[in-house]
XYZ file of C-alpha atoms in Angstrom:
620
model
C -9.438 -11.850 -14.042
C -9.408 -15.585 -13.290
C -6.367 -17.044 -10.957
C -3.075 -18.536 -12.190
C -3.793 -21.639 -14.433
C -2.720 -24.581 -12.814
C -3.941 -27.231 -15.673
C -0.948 -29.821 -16.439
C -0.911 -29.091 -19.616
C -0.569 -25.763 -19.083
C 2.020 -26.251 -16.749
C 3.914 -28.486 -18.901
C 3.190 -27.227 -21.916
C 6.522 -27.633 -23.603
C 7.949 -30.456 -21.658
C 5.003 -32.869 -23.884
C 5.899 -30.797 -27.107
C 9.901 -31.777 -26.460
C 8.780 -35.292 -26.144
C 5.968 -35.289 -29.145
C 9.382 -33.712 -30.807
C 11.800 -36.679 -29.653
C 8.903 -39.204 -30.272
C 8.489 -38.300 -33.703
C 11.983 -38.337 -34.603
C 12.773 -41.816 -32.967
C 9.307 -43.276 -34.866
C 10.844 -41.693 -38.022
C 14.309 -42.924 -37.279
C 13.468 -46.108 -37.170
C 10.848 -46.345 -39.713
C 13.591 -44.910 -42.529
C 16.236 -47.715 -41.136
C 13.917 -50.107 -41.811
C 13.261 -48.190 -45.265
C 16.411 -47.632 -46.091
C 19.166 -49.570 -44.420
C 17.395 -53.017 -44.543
C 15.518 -52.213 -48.270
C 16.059 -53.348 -51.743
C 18.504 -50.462 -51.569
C 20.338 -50.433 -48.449
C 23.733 -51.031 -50.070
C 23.072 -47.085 -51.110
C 22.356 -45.758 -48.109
C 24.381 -44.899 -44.760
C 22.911 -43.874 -41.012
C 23.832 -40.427 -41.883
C 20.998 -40.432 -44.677
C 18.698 -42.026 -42.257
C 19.358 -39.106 -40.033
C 19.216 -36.903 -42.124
C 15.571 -38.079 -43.795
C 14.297 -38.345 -40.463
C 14.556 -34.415 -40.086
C 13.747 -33.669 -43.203
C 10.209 -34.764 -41.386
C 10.371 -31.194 -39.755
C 10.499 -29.210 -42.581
C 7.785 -30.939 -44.630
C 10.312 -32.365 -47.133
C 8.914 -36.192 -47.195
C 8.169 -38.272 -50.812
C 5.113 -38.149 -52.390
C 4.522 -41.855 -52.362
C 4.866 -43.458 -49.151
C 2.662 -47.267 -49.582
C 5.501 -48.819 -48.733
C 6.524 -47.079 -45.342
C 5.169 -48.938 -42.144
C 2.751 -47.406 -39.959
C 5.205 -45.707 -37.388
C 6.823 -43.882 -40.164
C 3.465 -42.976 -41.375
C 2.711 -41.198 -37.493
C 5.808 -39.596 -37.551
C 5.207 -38.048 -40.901
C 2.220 -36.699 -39.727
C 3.164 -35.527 -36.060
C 6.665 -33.850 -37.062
C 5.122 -31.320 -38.903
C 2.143 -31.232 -35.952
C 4.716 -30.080 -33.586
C 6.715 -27.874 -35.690
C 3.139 -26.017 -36.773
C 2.442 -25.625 -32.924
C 5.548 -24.263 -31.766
C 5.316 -21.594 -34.832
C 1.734 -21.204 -34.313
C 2.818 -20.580 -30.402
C 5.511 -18.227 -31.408
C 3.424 -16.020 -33.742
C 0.859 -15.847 -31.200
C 3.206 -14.798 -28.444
C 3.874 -11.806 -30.537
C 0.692 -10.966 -32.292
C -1.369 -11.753 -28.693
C 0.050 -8.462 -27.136
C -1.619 -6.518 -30.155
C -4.659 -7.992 -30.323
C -4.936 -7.735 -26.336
C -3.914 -4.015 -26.520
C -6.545 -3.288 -29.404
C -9.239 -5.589 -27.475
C -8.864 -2.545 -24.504
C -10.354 0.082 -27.036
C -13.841 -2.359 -26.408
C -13.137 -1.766 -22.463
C -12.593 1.917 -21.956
C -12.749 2.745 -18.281
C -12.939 -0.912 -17.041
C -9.057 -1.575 -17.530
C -6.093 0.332 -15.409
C -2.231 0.755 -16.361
C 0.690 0.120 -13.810
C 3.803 1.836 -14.601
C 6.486 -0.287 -12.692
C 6.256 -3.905 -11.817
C 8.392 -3.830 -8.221
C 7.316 -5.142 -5.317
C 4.460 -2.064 -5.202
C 3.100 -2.334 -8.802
C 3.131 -5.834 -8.491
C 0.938 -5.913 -5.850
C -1.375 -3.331 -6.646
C -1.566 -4.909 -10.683
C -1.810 -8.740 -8.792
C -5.136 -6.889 -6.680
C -6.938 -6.206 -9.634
C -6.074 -9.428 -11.599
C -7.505 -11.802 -9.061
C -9.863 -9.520 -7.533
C -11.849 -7.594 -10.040
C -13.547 -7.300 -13.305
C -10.827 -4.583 -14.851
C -8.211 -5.729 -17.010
C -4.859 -5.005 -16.498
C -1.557 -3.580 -18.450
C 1.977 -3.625 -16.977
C 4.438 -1.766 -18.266
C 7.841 -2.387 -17.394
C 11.501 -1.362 -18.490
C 13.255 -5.096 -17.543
C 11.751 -8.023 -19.690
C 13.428 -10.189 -17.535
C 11.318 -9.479 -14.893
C 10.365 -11.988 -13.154
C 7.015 -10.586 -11.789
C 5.723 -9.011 -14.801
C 6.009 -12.521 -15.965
C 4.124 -13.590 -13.350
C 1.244 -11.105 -13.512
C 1.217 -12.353 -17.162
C 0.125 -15.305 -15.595
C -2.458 -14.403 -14.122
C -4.152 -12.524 -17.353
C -2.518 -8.947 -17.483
C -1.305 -7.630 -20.239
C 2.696 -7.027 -19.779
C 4.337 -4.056 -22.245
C 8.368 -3.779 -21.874
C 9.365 -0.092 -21.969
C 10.017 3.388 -20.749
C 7.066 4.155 -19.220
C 8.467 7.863 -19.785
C 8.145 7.983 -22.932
C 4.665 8.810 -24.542
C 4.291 6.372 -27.010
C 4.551 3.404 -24.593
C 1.777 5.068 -22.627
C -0.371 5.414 -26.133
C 0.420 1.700 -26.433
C -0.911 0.836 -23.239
C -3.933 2.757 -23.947
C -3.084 4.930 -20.703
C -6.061 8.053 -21.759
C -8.945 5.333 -22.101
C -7.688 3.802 -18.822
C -9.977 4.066 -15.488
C -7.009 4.067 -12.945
C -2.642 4.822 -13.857
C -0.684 3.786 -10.712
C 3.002 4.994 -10.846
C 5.070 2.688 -9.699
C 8.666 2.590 -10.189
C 11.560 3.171 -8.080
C 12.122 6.833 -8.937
C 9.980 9.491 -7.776
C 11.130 12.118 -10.408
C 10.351 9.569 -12.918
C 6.479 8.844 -11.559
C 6.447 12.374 -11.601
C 7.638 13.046 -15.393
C 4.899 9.855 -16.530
C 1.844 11.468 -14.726
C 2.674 14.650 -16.281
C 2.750 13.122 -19.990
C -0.192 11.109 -19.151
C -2.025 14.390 -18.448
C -0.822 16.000 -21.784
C -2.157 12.464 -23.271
C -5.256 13.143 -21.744
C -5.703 16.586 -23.605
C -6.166 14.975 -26.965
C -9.950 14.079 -25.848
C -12.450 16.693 -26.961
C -15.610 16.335 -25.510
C -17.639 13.943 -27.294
C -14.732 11.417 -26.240
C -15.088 12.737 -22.949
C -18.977 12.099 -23.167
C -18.511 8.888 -24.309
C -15.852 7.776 -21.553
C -18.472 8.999 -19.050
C -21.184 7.016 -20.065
C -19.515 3.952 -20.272
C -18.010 4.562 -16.385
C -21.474 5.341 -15.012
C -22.318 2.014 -16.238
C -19.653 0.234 -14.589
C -18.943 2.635 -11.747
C -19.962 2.432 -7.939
C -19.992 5.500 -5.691
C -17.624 5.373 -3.119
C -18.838 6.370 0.347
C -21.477 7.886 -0.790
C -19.844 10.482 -3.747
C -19.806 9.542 -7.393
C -17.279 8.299 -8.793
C -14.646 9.978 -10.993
C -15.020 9.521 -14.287
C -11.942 10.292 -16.062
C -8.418 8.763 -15.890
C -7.216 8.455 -11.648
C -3.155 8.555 -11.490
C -2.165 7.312 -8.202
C 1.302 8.700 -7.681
C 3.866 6.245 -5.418
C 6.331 9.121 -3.940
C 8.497 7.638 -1.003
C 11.166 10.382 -0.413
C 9.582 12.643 1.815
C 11.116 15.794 0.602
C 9.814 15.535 -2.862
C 6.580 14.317 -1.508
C 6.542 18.082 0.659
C 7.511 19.933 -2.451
C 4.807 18.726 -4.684
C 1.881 17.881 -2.171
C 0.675 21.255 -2.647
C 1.768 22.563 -6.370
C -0.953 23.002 -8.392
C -0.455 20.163 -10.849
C -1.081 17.269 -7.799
C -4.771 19.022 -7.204
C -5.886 18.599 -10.756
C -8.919 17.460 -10.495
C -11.075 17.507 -14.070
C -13.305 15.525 -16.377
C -10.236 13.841 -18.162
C -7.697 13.598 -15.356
C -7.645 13.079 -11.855
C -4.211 12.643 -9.554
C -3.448 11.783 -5.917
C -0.287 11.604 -4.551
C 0.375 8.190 -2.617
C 2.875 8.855 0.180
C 3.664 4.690 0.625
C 5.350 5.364 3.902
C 2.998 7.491 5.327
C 0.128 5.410 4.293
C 2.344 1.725 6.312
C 2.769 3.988 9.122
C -1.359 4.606 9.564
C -2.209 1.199 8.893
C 0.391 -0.156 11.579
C -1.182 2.249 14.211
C -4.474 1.576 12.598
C -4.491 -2.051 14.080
C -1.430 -2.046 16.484
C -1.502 1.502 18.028
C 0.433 1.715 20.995
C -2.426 1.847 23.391
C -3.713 -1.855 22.648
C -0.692 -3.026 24.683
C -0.388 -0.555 27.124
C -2.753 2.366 28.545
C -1.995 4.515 30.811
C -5.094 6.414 32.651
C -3.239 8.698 35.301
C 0.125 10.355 36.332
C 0.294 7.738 38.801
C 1.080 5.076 36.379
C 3.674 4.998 33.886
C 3.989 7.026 30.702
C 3.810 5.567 27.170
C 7.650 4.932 26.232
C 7.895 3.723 22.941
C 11.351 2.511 21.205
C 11.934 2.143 17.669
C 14.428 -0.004 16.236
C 16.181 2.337 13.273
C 14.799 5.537 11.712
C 14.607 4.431 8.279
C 11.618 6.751 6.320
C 8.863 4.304 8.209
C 10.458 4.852 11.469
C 10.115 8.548 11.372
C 6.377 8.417 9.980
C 5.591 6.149 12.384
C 7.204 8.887 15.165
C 5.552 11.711 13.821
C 2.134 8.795 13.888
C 2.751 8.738 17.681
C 2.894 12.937 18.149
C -0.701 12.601 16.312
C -2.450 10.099 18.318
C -0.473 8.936 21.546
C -2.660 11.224 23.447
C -3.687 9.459 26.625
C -5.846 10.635 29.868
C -2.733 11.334 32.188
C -2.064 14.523 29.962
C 1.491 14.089 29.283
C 4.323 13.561 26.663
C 4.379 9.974 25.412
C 8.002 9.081 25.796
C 9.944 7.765 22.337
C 13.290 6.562 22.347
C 15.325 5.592 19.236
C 17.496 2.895 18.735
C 20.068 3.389 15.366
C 23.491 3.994 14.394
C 25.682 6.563 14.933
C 25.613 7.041 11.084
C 22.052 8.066 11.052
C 23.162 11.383 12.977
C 22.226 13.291 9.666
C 19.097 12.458 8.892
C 18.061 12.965 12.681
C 19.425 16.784 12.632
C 17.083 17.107 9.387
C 14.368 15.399 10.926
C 14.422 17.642 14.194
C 14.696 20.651 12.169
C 11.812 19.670 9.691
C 9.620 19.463 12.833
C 11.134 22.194 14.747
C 7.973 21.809 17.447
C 8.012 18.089 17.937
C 9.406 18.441 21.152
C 5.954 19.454 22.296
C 4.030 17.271 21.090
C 6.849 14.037 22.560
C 10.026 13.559 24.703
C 12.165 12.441 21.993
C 15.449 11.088 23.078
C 18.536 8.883 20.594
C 20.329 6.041 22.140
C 23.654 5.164 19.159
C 23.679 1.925 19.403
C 23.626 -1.820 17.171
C 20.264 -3.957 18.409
C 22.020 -6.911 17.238
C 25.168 -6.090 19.470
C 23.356 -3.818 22.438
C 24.656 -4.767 26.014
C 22.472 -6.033 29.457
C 23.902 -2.670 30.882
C 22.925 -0.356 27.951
C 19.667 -2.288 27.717
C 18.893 -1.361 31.708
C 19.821 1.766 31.540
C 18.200 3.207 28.208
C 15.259 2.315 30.161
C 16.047 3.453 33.833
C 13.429 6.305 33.957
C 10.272 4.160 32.655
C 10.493 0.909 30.766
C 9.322 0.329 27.301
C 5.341 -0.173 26.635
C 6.031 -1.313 22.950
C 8.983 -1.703 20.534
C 8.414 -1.451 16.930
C 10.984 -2.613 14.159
C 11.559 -0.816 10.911
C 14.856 -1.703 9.616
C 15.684 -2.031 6.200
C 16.657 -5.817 6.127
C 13.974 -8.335 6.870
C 15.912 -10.472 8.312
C 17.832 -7.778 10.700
C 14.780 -6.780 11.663
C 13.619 -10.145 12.872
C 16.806 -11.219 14.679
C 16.671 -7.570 16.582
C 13.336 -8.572 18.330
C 14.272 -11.941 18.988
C 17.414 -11.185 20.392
C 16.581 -8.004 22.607
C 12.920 -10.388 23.304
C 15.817 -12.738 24.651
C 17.849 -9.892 26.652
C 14.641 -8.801 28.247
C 13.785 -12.425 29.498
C 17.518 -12.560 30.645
C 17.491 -9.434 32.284
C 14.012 -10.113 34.217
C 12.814 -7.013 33.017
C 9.094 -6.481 32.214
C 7.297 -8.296 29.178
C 7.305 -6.058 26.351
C 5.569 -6.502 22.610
C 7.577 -5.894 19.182
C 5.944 -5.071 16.597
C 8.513 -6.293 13.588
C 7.558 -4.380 10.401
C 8.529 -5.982 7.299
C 9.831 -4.026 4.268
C 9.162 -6.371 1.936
C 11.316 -5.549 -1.043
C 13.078 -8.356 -1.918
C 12.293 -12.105 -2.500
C 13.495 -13.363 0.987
C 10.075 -11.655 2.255
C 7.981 -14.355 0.388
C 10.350 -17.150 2.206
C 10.528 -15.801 5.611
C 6.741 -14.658 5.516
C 4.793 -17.603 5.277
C 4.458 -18.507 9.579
C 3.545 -15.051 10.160
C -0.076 -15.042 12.095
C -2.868 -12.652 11.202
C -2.606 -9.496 13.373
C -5.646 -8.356 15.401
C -6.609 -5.751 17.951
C -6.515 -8.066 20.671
C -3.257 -8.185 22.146
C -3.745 -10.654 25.038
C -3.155 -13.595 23.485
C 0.009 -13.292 22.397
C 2.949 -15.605 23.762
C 4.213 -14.323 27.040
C 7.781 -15.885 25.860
C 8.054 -14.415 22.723
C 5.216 -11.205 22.290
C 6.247 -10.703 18.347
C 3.724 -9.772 15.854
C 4.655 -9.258 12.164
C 3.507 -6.575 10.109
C 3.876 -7.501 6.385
C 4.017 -3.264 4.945
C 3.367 -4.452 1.682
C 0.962 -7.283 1.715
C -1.399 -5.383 4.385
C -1.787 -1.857 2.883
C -0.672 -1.975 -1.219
C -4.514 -3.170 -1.974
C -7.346 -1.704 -3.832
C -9.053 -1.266 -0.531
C -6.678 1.063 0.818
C -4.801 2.766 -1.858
C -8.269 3.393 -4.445
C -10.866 3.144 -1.775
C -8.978 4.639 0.921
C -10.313 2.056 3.763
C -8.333 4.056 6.095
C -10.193 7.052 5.562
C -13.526 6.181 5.516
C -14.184 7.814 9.297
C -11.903 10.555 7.871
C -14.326 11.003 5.247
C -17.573 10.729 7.226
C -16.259 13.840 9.792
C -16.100 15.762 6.402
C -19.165 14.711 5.009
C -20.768 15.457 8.441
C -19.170 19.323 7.883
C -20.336 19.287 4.739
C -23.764 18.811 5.553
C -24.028 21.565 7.846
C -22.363 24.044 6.104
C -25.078 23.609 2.972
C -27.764 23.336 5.395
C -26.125 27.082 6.844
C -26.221 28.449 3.226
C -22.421 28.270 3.216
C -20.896 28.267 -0.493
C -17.907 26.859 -1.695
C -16.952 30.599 -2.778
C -17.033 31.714 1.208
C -15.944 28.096 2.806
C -13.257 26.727 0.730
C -13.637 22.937 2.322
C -17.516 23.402 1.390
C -16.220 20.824 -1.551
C -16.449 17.017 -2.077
C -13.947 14.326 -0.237
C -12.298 13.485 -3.303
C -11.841 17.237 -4.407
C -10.488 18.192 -0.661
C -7.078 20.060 -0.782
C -4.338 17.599 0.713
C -3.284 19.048 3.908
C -7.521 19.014 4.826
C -7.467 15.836 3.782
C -4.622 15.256 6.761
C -6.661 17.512 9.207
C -9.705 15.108 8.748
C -7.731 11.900 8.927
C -5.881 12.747 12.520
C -9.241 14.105 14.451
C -10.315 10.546 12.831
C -7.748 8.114 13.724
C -7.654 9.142 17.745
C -11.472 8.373 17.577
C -10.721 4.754 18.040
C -8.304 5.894 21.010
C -10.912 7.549 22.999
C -13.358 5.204 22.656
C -10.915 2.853 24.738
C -10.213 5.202 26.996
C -13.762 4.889 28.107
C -13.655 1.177 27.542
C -15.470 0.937 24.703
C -15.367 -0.102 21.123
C -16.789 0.348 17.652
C -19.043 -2.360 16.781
C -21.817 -2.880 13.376
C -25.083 -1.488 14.108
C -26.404 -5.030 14.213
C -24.315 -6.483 16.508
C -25.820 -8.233 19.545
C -23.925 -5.919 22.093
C -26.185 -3.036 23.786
C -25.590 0.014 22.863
C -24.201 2.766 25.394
C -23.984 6.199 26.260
C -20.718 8.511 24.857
C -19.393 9.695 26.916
C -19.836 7.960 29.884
C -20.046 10.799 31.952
C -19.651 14.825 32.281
C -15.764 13.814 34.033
C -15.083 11.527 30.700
C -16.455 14.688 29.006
C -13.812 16.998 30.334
C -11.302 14.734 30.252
C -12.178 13.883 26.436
C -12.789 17.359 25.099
C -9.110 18.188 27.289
C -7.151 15.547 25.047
C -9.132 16.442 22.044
C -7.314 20.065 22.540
C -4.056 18.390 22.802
C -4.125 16.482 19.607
C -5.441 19.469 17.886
C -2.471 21.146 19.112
C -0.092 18.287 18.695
C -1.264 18.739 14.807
C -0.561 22.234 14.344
C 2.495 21.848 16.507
C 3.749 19.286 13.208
C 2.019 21.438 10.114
C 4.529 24.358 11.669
C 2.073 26.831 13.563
C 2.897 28.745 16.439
C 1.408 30.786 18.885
C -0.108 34.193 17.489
C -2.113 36.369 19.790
C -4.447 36.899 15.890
C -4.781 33.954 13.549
C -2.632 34.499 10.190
C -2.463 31.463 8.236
C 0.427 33.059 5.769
C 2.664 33.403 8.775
C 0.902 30.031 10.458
C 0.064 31.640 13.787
C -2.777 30.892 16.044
C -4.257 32.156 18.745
C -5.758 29.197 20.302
C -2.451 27.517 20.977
C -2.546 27.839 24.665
C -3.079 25.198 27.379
C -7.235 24.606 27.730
C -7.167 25.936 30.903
C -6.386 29.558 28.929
C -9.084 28.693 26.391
C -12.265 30.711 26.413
C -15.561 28.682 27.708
C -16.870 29.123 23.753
C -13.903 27.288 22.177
C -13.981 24.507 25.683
C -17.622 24.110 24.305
C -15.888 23.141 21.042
C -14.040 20.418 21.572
C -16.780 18.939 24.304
C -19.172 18.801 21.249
C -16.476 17.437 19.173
C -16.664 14.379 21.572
C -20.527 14.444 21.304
C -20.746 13.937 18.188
C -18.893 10.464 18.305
C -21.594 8.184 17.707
C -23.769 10.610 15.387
C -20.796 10.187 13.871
C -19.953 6.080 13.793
C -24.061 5.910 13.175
C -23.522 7.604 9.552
C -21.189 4.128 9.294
C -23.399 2.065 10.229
C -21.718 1.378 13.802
C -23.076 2.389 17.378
C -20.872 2.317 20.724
C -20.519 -0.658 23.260
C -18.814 -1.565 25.969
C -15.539 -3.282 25.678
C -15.201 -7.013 26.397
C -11.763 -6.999 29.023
């Protein structure tokens, strides 16, 4: 849809229509004083008649024979009605436009989507696909005060005030003939209860509707990496507390996957967390290469839901040549004692896969001593924020930025990331630089980088597309092709299936082997780059030592992986009772599963060539 009008008229619409309004009554005013008051009959007459006459104008009640009125009565005869017609006209309209809108959908099946929720995810998502694409879009929202569903109005979407829960508002919004239903709103059991009844909706189709629906998405339809696209209704399911999100991720509703209906559950916290180490990954400010340097020590202002994702982010991927534990320490409130015990005893084998440690304490308060000495065996390499309040968050960096100066300890980056739920975030937001890879440019004084959550990963790119899986997607595909070429079937291989029909927790599997990828390239100094770039191309791995050392921390992450899904050490694999045997150090690991993990690593750039990329050297 187009952007926000920004016409004057349209802008100020009903400012000129108040003064066409006060114009015409002053013209008629004084056009019926001179009429009346200063007439052959103006001992008849008192201002109060005038007055009155003059609104009379409004409601079409004016004589039949008028020669004798002067001209500015005459206009204001004519333009009072003029501007009571218009705001009527306007009225009617506002009323009757949502109808005709809603029926005008049933001409665009498949090339509109429904957002259940208009917060500060829903609006973002709907405000995507307003400004940048062809599909229409319907709102539906329970507040019709809100002030961004008034907003997205704006821009061209259709806004519906209800219970999204409740079927009938979804048949209103036209939910079945829909290509894409995000579910939005600020209670998980609710997006739950809406994708279910948008499933029964979907029932209703028989399959000469379904035909139809097809047809007109293959029209309008791209494939997506390479797959068709789905062709029936996609529900993209917002669920933020991570316990419901681990009770339904695998139940057999959330892997529907049919001609009519299509869901994916879209963990939003889980999804910041892999876009913040996706572009500021703790390696891209510091690296270490042997046990002769310093570990990775990583503190973490709070442990909010992003702080823990973005822990259990660094037990997937902080795997470094020096072999050992990256370091974490976390910075919070006593208060948060709870949801630490549950935490630790969610991921019972974290403490192999990190050196987790807690330090009680207020950033905003924190003294020079506890500052020192929370950091006496190895300073921090990176700090990342993830408080609750914006503003907290910002004035914690700045302030223990300011104690580190003060303290002449080492320079070390924060990486302040933004929740972005209320409207102080569009205020305080504004000065915030683009983030990039490169980290060496950043002030020496003040090494702050701001990661707007919201703004950088609630996008069509990441949450339709999945941008952040297209490596992810490419390993699979890869699989894929050499299982068919094998004769494997989907009946003896179970992940011998399309991306998009992959179970969830394979889905995972895929996305960690991908997202270290970028992380050894660097450790070999080099970089992704676009098969047409103008950098030469070079070997990977380097060498047979890089090899080693590669295939080595390639065993660790695996490890670190299983370690977090819950598996332990079984001298037989059982998945029921999550045991394997290969959970050893890789000196214990036969030659035949070394040989695994070395071609793992050679298959890098086979790998980054199937996206169009090759391997260079990196610029230092």
């Amino acid at each position: 849809m187009g952007a926000k009008p920004d016409g004057f008229v349209l802008r100020h619409e009903w400012t000129l229509v108040g003064l066409l309004a006060v114009l015409a009554y002053v013209l008629g005013f004084t056009g019926f004083a001179e009429v009346m008051m200063f007439g052959p009959d103006a001992d008849q007459h008192s201002w109060w008649d005038v007055g009155s006459a003059t609104l009379q104008l409004f409601i079409f009640e004016t004589p039949d024979a008028t020669a004798h009125w002067p001209l500015y009565l005459q206009i204001a005869r004519a333009l009072a009605p003029m501007v009571v017609l218009y705001t009527a006209a306007s009225a009617v309209w506002k009323v009757v436009n949502q109808q005709v809108a809603l029926y005008g959908l049933l001409f665009r099946k498949r090339r509109f989507v429904v957002v259940c929720g208009i917060g500060e995810t829903g609006y973002r998502i709907a405000r995507d696909y307003c400004l940048n694409s062809d599909k229409r879009v319907v709102a539906i929202d329970l507040d019709p005060l809100n002030a961004l569903a008034a907003e997205l109005e704006s821009y061209g979407a259709i806004v519906v005030h209800g219970n999204a829960m409740d079927p009938l508002v979804l048949m209103k919004a036209g939910v079945i003939y829909a290509k894409e239903l995000f579910l939005c709103t600020s209670d998980d059991k609710a997006n739950i209860a809406i994708a279910k009844n948008a499933e029964r909706l979907t029932r209703r189709l028989d399959t000469r509707d379904i035909e139809r629906l097809e047809q007109v998405a293959k029209r309008h339809e791209q494939p997506v990496a390479g797959e068709p696209p789905h062709l029936g209704l996609r529900c993209f399911l917002c669920v933020d507390a991570p316990d419901i999100y681990e009770v339904f991720a695998a139940h057999s509703f959330f892997e529907t996957n049919t001609a009519r209906f299509a869901i994916r559950l879209f963990n939003r916290r889980e999804t910041i967390a892999r876009n913040i180490f996706n572009t500021c990954a703790p390696d891209l400010y510091y690296r270490p290469k042997s046990v002769s340097d310093e570990p990775m020590h990583i503190l973490f202002i709070g442990f909010e839901a992003l702080v823990r994702e973005m822990i259990l982010q660094t037990a997937l991927t902080a795997h470094y040549t020096d072999f050992r534990l990256p370091r974490i320490t976390v910075l919070c409130p006593a208060d948060q004692q709870t949801r630490i015990n549950r935490f630790l005893h969610r991921y019972p084998h974290l403490d192999k896969t990190v050196e987790i440690s807690f330090v009680h304490d207020d950033p905003m308060t924190i003294t020079e001593s506890t500052w020192r000495r929370i950091q006496e065996v190895s300073h921090f390499s990176v700090c990342y924020v993830g408080l609750e309040s914006d503003v907290e968050g910002i004035l914690s960096a700045r302030r223990l930025n300011r104690l580190r100066r003060l303290s002449a300890m080492p320079a070390l980056n924060f990486v302040v990331c933004l929740n972005q739920q209320n409207f102080l975030a569009e205020i305080i937001d504004d000065d915030f630089l683009p983030i990039g890879l490169d980290k060496s440019h950043l002030p020496e004084h003040e090494p702050i980088e701001y990661f707007e959550t919201l703004d950088q990963t609630i996008s069509i790119d990441i949450v339709v597309n999945e941008a952040l899986d297209v490596l992810a997607r490419t390993l699979h595909n890869a699989y894929l092709r050499t299982q068919t070429y094998l004769g494997t079937s989907a009946e003896q291989n179970a992940s011998v299936i399309v991306w998009s029909e992959l179970p969830a927790h394979k889905k995972k599997a895929n996305q960690h082997a991908a997202a270290h990828i970028d992380i050894k390239l660097r450790l070999c100094n080099c970089v992704a780059y676009g098969a047409d770039a103008a950098a030469p191309e070079v070997p990977f791995p380097p060498s047979d030592e890089a090899l080693e050392q590669l295939a080595q921390l390639e065993h660790r992450r695996w490890m670190a992986d299983k370690y977090l899904a819950g598996y332990s050490y079984g001298e037989r694999r059982d998945e029921d009772r999550m045991l394997h045997p290969d959970l050893i150090p890789w000196e214990q690991l036969t030659e035949a599963d070394k040989e695994k993990d070395r071609d793992n690593i050679r298959q890098i750039p086979k790998l980054l060539k199937l996206q169009n990329q090759k391997v260079c050297q990196l610029d230092l």
